CSV table of C-alpha atoms in Angstrom, one decimal:
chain,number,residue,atom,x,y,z
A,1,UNK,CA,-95.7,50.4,37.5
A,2,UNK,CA,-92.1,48.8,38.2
A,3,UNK,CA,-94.4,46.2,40.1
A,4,UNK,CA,-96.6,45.3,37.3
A,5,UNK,CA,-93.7,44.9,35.1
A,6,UNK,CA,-91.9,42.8,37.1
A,7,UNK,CA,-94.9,40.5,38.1
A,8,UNK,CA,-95.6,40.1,33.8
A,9,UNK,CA,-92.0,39.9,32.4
A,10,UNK,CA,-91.7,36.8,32.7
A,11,UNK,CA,-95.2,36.1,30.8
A,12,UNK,CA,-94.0,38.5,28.2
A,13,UNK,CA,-90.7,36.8,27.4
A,14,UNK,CA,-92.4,33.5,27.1
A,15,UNK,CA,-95.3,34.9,24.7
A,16,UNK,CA,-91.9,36.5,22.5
A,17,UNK,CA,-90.3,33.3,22.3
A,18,UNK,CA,-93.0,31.6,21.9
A,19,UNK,CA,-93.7,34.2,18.9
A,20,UNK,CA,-90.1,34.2,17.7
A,21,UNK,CA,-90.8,30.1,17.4
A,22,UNK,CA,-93.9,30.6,15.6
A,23,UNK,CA,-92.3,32.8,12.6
A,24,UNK,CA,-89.3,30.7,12.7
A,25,UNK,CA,-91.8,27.9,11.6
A,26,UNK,CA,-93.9,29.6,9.4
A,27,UNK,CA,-92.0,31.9,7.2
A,28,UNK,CA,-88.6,30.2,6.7
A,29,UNK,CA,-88.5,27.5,4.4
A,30,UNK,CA,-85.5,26.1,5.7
A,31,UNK,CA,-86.7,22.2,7.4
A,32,UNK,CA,-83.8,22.0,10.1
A,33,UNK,CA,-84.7,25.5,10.8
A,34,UNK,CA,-88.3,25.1,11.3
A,35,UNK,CA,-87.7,22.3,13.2
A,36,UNK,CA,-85.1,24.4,15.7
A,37,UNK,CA,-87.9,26.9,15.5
A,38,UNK,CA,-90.7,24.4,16.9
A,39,UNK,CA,-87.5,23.8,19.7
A,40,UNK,CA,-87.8,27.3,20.7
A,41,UNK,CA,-91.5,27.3,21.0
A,42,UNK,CA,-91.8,24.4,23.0
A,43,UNK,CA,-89.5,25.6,25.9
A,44,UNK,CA,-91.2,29.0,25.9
A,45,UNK,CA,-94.1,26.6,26.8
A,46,UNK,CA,-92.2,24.7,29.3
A,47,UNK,CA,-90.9,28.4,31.0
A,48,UNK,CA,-94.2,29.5,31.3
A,49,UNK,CA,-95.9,26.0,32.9
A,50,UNK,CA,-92.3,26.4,35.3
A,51,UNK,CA,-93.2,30.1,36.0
A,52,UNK,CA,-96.7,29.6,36.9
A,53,UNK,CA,-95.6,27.1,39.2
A,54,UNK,CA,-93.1,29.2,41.2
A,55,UNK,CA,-94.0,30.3,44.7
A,56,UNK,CA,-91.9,33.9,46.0
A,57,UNK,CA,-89.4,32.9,48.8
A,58,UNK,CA,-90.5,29.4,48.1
A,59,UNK,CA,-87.7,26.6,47.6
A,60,UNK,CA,-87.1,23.0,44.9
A,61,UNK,CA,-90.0,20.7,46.2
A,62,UNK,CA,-87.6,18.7,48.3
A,63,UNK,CA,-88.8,18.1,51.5
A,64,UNK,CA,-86.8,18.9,54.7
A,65,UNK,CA,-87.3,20.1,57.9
A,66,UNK,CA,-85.5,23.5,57.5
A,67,UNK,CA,-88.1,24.7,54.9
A,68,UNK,CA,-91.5,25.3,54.9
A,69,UNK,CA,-92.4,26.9,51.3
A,70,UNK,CA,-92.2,25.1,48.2
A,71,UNK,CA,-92.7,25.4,44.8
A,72,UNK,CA,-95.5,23.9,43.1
A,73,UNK,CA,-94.4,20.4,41.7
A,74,UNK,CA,-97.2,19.8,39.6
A,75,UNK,CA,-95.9,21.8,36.7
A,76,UNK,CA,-92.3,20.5,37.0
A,77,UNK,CA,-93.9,17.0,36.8
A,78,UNK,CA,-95.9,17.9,33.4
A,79,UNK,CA,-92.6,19.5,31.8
A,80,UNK,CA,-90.6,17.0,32.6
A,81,UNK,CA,-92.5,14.4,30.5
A,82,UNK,CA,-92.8,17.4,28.0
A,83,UNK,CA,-89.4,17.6,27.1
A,84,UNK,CA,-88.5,13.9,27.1
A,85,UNK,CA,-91.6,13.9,24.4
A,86,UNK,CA,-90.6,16.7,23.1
A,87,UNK,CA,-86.8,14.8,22.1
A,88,UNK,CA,-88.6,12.3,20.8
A,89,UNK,CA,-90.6,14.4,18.0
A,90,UNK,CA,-87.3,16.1,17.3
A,91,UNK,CA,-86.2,12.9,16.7
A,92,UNK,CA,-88.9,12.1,14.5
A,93,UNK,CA,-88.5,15.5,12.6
A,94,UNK,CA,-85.1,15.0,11.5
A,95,UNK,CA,-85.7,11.6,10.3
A,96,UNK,CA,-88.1,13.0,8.2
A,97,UNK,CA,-85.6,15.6,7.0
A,98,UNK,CA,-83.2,13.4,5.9
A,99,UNK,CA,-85.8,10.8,3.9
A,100,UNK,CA,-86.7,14.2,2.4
A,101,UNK,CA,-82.9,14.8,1.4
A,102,UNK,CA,-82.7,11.4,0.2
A,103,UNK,CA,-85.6,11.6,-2.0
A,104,UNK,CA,-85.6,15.0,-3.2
A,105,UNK,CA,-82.1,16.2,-2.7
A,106,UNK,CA,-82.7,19.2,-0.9
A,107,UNK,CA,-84.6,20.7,2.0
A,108,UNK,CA,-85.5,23.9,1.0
A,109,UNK,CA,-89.5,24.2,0.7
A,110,UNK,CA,-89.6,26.6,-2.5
A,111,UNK,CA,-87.8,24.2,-3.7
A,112,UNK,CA,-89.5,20.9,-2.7
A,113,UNK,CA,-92.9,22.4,-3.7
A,114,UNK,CA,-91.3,22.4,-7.3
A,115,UNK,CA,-90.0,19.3,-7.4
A,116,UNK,CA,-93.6,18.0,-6.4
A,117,UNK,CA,-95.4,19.9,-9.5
A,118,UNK,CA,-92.9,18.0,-11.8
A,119,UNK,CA,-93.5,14.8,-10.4
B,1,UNK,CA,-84.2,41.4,44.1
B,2,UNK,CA,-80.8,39.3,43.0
B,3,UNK,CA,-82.9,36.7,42.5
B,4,UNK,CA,-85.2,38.9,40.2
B,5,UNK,CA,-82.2,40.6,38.6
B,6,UNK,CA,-80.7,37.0,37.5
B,7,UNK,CA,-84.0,36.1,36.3
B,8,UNK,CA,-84.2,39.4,34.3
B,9,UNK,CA,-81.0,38.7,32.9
B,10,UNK,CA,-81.3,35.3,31.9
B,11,UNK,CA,-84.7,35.7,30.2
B,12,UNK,CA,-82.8,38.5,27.9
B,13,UNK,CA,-80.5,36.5,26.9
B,14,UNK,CA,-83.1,33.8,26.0
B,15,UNK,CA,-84.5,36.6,23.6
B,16,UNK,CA,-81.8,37.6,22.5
B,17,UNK,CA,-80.6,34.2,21.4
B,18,UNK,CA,-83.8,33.4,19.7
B,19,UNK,CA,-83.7,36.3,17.5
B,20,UNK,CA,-80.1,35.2,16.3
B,21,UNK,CA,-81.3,31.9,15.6
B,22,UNK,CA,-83.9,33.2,13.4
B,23,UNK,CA,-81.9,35.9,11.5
B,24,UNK,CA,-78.7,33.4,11.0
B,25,UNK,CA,-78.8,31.7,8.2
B,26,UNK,CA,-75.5,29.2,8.7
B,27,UNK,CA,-77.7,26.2,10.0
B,28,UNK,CA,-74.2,25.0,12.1
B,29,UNK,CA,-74.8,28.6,14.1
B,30,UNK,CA,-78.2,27.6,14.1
B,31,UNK,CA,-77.9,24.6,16.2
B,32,UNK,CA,-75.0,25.5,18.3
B,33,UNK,CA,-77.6,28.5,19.1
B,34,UNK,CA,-79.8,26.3,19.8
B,35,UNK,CA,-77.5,24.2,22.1
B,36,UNK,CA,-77.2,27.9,24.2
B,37,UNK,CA,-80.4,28.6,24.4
B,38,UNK,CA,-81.4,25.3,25.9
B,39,UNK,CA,-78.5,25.6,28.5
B,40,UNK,CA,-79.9,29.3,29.2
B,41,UNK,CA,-83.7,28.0,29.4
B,42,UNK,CA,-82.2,25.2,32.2
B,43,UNK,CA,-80.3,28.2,34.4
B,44,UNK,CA,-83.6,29.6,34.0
B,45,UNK,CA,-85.1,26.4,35.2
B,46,UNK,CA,-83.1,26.7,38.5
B,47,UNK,CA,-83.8,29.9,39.4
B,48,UNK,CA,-87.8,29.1,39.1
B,49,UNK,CA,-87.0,26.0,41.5
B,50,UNK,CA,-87.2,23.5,38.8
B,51,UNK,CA,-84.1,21.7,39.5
B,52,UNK,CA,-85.7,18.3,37.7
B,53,UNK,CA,-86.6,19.8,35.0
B,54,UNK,CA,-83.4,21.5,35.1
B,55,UNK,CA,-81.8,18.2,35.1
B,56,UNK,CA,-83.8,17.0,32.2
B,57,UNK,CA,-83.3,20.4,30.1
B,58,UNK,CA,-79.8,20.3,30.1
B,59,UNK,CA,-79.2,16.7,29.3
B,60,UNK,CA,-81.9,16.0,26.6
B,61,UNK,CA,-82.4,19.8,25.4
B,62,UNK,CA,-78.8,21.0,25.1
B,63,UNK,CA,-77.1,17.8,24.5
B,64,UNK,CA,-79.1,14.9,23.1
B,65,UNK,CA,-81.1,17.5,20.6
B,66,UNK,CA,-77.8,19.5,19.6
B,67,UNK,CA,-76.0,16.2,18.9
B,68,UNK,CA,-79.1,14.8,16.7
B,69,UNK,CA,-79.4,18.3,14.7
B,70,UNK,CA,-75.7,18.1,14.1
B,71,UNK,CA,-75.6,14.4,13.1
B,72,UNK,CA,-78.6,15.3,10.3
B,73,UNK,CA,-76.7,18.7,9.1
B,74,UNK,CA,-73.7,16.6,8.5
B,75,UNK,CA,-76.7,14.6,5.8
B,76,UNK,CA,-78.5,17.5,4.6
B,77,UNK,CA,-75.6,20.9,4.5
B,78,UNK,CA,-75.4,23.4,7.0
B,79,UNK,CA,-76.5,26.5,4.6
B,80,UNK,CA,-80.2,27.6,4.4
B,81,UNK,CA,-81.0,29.6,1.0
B,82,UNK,CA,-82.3,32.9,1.4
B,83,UNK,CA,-86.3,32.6,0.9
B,84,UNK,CA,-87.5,34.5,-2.3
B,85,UNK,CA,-90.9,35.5,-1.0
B,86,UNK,CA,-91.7,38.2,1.2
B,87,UNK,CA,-92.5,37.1,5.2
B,88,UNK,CA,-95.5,39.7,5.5
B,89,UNK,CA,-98.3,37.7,6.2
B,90,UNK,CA,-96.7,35.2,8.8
B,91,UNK,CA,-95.3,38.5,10.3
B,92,UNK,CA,-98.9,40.0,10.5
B,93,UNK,CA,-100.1,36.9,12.2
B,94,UNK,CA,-97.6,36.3,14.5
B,95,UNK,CA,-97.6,40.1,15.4
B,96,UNK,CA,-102.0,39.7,15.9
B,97,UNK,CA,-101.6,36.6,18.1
B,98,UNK,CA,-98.4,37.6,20.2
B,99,UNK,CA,-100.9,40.8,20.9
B,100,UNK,CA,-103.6,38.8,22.1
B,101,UNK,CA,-101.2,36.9,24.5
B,102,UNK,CA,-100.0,39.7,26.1
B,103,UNK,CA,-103.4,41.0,26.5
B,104,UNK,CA,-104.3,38.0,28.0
B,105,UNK,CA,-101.5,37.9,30.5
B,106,UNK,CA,-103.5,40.8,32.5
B,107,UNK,CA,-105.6,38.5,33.8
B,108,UNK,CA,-102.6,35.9,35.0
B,109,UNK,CA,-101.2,36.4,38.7
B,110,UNK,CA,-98.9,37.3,39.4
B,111,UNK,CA,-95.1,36.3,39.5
B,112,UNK,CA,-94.3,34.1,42.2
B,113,UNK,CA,-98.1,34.7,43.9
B,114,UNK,CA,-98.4,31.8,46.5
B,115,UNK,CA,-102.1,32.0,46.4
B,116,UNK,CA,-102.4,32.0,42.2
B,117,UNK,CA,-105.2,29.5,41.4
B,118,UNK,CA,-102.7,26.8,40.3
B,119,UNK,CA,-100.5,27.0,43.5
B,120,UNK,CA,-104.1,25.8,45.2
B,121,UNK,CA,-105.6,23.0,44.0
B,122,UNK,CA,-103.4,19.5,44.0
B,123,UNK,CA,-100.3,20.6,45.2
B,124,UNK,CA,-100.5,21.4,49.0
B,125,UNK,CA,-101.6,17.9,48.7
B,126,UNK,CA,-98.7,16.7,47.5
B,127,UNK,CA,-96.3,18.7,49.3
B,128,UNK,CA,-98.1,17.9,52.7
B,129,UNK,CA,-99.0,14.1,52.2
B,130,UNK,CA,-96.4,12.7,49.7
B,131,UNK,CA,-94.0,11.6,52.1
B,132,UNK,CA,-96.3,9.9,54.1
B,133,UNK,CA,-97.8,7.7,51.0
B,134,UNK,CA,-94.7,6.9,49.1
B,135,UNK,CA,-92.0,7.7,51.7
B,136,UNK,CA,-89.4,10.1,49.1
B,137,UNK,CA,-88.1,13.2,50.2
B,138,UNK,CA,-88.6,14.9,46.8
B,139,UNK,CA,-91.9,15.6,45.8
B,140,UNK,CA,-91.1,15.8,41.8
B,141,UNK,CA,-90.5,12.2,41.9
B,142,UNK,CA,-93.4,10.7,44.1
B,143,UNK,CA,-95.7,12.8,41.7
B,144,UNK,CA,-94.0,11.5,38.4
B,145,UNK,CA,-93.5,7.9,39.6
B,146,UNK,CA,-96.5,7.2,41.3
B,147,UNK,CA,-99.4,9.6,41.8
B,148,UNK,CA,-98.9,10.6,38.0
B,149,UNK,CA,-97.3,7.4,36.9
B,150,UNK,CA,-100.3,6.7,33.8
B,151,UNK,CA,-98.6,9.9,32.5
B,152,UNK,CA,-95.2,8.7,32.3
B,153,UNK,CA,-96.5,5.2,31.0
B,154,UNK,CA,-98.0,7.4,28.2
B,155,UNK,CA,-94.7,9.0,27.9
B,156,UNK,CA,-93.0,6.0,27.5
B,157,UNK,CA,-95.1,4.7,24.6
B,158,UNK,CA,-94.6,7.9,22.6
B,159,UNK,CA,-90.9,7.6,23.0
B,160,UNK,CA,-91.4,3.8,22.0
B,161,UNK,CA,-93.3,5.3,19.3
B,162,UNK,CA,-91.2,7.9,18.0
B,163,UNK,CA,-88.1,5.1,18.2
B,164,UNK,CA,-90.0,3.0,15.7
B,165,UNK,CA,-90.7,5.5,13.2
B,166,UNK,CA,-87.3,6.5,13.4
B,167,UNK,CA,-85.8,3.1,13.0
B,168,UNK,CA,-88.7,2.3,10.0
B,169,UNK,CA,-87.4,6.1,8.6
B,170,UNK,CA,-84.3,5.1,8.8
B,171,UNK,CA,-82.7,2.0,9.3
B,172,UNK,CA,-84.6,-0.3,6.8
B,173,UNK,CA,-82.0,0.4,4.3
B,174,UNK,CA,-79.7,-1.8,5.7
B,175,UNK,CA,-81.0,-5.0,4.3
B,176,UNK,CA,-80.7,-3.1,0.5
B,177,UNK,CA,-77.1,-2.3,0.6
B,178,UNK,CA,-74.0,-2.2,2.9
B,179,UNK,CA,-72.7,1.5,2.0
B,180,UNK,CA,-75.1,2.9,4.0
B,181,UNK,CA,-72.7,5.7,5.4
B,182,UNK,CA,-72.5,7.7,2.2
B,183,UNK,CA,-75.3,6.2,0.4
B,184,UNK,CA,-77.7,10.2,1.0
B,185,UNK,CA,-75.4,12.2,-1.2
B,186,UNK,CA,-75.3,9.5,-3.8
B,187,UNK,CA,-78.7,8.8,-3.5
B,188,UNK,CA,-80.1,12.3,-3.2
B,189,UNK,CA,-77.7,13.3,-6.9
B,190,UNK,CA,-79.2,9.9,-8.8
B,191,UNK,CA,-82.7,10.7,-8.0
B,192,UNK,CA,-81.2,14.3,-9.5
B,193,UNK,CA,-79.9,12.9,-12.1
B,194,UNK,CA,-83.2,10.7,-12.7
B,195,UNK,CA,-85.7,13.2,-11.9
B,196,UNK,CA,-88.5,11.1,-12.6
B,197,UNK,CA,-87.8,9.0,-10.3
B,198,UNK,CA,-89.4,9.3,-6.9
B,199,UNK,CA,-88.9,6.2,-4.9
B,200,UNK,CA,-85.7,6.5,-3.3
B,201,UNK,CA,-85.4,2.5,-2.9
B,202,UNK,CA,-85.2,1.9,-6.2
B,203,UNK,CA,-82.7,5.1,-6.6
B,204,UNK,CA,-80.2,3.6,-3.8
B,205,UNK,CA,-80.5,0.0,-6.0
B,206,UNK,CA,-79.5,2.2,-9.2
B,207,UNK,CA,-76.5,3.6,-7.4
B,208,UNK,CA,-75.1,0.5,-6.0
C-alpha cells in the first residue's frame, strides 16, 4: 500500500497542480492571476514529463566512467525548450494585459465584459 | 528513502504554495509566490536528475518571469477585486477532470521504473552512442543541440515570434509621444473619462 503510494505521489501532485492551475484560469477574473495560474499549470506539466523520465538509483545524464545508470534525457531535452517557450508566452500575456489596461483601464474581466457591452 | 523523503517534501510545499497563490488576492503576494514556487519546482528538478532543466527553471521561471510580472503590476495595480459570481461550475469541472487523471495514473509505471515504456525507446540510444557521434560528455546537450536541433530551431522562432508581438504590443508608441513612462495611467483615466472612446492611439494623442 505504502508502495503504491509512493510509486503515484508524484503523478498525484502533478495532476493537483495542474488542477490548482486550471481553476486559477478559469474562475478568477483577475488577468495577471490567470496568467500566474497558466505558470502553475505548465510546470506541473514540465514535473511530470521530468518524473516520467527518472530512472531509481540512476544519475544527471552526464557521462562518466564511474556511473553506469542514467536518467532518461529525452524528457529533460523537451522541457527545456518548454520553459524557454513557455517565458516567451508569458511574455506575450502580459503585453496583452497592459494594452488591455491601456485601453480599458482595468483588468478585471466582470468588469471588461461591461465595458465591451457599452462600446 | 532520503532521497524519497526530500522529494515528498518538496512536492508539498509545491501544493502548498499553489493553493496560496490561488486564495491570495494581493497580486504582489501573488508573484513573489510565484517566484517560490518556481525555485521549489527547480530543487524538485534536481532531485529527479534534471540538472538542465534545473538550470533553465531557476533562471527563466523564478527570475526572468517574476521580474516581467512585477514590471506589468507596477502598470496595472497589485490588487485583484473579489469576483461577484459564484466558482461552482469551474469547481465541478476541474474536480471531474482532476478525477479522471488520477484514474488514469493507475495505468502509468511506476516511479523511477527503469524499464517504463519511455525509459526504452530512444534513450539507451543516446546514452550509449552520443558520445561517440558528437563527442560531449553530457547527453542533455548532444540531444538538444544536434540530434533534436529542428526542435530548438522551432524554439527559436517562437521566441523570435513572441519578441515581435511584444515589441508591436508595445513599443510602437514611441514614435506618438515621448512620455511614454507614465503615459498608461494617463491613458487608461482619458479613455475613462471619454468612454466612447476605444482606440487607445487616439486617447494617448488627446492626453499629450
Amino acid at each position: 500500500m505504502l508502495q503504491a503510494i509512493l510509486d503515484h505521489y508524484n503523478y498525484w501532485i502533478a495532476i493537483l497542480l495542474m488542477m490548482i492551475g486550471l481553476y486559477t484560469v478559469v474562475a478568477r477574473g483577475n488577468l495577471v492571476k490567470k496568467l500566474v495560474g497558466l505558470n502553475i499549470f505548465q510546470t506541473s506539466v514540465f514535473l511530470l514529463y521530468i518524473t516520467m523520465g527518472k530512472v531509481t538509483g540512476g544519475t544527471a545524464p552526464i557521462l562518466d566512467d564511474r556511473f553506469t545508470v542514467y536518467s532518461n534525457p529525452l524528457p529533460h531535452v523537451l522541457i527545456l525548450t518548454a520553459i524557454v517557450v513557455g517565458v516567451a508566452t508569458t511574455a506575450l500575456g502580459l503585453a496583452l494585459v497592459v494594452r488591455i489596461r491601456e485601453s480599458y483601464g482595468t483588468i478585471e474581466e466582470d468588469e471588461l465584459d461591461l465595458l465591451d457591452g457599452e462600446t | 528513502m532520503i532521497i524519497a523523503l526530500i522529494d515528498i517534501a518538496l512536492l508539498t510545499f509545491m501544493g502548498a504554495t499553489a493553493i496560496a497563490i490561488l486564495r491570495l488576492r494581493s497580486l504582489f503576494a501573488v508573484v513573489m509566490l510565484s517566484g517560490i514556487y518556481s525555485l521549489l519546482a527547480a530543487s524538485m528538478f534536481v532531485t529527479l536528475d534534471a540538472v538542465d532543466v534545473a538550470f533553465t527553471e531557476a533562471a527563466v521561471g523564478a527570475g526572468i518571469s517574476t521580474v516581467l510580472m512585477i514590471a506589468v503590476l507596477a502598470l496595472t495595480g497589485e490588487r485583484e477585486r473579489t469576483p461577484s459570481h459564484t466558482p461552482l461550475v469551474p469547481l465541478i469541472v476541474v474536480g471531474l477532470t482532476g478525477a479522471a487523471l488520477i484514474y488514469a495514473t493507475f495505468d502509468m509505471p511506476a516511479f523511477g521504473d527503469a524499464n517504463a515504456p519511455a525509459n526504452l525507446h530512444v534513450a539507451p540510444r543516446y546514452l550509449n552512442d552520443s558520445f561517440g557521434e558528437v563527442g560531449l560528455p553530457n547527453v542533455v546537450t548532444s540531444v538538444l543541440a544536434s540530434y533534436r536541433g529542428y526542435d530548438t530551431l522551432g524554439e527559436v522562432t517562437v521566441i523570435f515570434t513572441a519578441a515581435v508581438a511584444v515589441m508591436l504590443l508595445l513599443g510602437g508608441r514611441k514614435g506618438d509621444d515621448a512620455g511614454i513612462k507614465n503615459e498608461p495611467e494617463a491613458d487608461a483615466e482619458a479613455n475613462e473619462g471619454a468612454d466612447a472612446d476605444s482606440d487607445p492611439k487616439s486617447g494617448g494623442g488627446g492626453t499629450a
